[in-house]
C-alpha atoms as one frame of an Amber mdcrd trajectory, in Angstrom:
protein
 -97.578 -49.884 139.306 -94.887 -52.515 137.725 -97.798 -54.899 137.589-100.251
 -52.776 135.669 -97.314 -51.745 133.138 -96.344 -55.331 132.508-100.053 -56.323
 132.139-100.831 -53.678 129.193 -97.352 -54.967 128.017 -98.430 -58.428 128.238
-102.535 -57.530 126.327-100.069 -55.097 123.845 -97.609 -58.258 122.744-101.324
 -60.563 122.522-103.061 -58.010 120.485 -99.520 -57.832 117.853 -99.532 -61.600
 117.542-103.105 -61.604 117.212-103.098 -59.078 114.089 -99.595 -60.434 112.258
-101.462 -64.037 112.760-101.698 -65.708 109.301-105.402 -66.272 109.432-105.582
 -70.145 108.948-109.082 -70.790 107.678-109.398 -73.248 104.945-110.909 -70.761
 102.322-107.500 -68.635 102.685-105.448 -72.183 102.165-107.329 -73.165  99.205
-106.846 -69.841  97.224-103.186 -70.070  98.217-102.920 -73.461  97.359-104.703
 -72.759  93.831-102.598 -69.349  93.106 -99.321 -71.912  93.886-100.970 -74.431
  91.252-101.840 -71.830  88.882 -97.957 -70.664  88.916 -96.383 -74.394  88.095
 -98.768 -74.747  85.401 -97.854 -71.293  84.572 -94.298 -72.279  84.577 -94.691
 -75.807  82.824 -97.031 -74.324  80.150 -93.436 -71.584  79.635 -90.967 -75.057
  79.843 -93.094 -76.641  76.992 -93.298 -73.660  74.255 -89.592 -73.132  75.280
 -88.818 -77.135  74.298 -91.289 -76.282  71.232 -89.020 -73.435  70.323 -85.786
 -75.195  70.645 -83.121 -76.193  68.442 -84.153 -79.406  68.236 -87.264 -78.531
  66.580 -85.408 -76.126  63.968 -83.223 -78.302  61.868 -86.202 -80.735  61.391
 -88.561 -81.072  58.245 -92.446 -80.810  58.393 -92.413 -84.789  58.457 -90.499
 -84.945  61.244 -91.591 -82.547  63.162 -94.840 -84.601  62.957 -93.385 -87.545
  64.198 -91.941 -86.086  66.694 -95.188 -84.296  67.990 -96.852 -87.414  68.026
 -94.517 -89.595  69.703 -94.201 -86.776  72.166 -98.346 -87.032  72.478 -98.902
 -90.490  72.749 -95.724 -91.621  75.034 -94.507 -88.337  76.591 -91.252 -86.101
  76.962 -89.513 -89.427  78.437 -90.792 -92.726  77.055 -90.496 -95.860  78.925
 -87.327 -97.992  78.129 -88.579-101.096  79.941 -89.386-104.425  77.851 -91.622
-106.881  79.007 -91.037-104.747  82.387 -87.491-105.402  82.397 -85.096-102.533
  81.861 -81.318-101.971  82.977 -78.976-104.573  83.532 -81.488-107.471  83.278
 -82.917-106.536  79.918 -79.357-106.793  78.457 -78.487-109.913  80.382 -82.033
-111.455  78.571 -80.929-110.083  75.015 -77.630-111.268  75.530 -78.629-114.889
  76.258 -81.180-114.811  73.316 -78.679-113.370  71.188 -76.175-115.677  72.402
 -78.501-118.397  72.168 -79.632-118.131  68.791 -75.582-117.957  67.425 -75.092
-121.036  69.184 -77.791-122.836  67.723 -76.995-121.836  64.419 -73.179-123.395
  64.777 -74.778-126.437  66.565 -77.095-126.686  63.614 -74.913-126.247  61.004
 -72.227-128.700  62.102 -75.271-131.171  62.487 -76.113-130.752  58.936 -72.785
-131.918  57.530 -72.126-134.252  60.317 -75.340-135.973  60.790 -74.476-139.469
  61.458 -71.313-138.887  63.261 -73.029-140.124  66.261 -74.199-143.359  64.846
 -70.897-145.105  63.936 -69.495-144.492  67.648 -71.878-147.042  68.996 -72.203
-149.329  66.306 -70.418-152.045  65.277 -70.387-150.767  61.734 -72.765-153.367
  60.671
């Protein structure tokens, strides 16, 4: 008798699992997987007429409001700060040697303009 009770036990606890089963065919996964992808758009489509509604957008003029909307179009909420694909530390270590560069030649060049044959009478005999 204790093996016929722990066999309907045993078919009772396979029929549960059986009905409480998430049923795993891909028709269910697609319409959960398009009701989760309906919901972030939901939720990015709320983000973006909450940034429209801002403060940012309140203090500003029809003209720049414009700008704004198109920069915001054609480059997106966070444009790229990279030049010539450098960004960061590099990018100011390359505009710091132009920069640094370009002083320097204009000292170098201006002493050369008032000094131009300085070099000349070192070598010579003055001839």
């Amino acid at each position: 008798s204790n093996l016929g009770s722990s066999g309907t036990a045993q078919a009772f606890c396979l029929g549960a699992m059986r009905q409480t089963a998430m049923p795993s065919s891909p028709v269910g996964d697609q319409a959960q997987l398009r009701r989760r992808k309906a919901e972030v758009q939901h939720a990015r489509a709320e983000a973006e007429t909450a940034a429209e509604k801002g403060s940012d957008r309140e203090d500003m003029d029809e003209i720049e409001r414009e700008y704004v909307e198109y920069f915001r179009k054609k480059y997106g909420d966070n444009p790229r700060t990279d030049f010539l694909g450098i960004d960061g530390v590099a990018l100011f270590c390359l505009i710091y040697i132009v920069v640094a560069g370009v002083v320097l030649s204009i000292l170098y060049f201006s002493v050369y303009a008032r000094h131009r044959n300085i070099f000349a009478t070192v070598g010579s005999s003055g001839k």
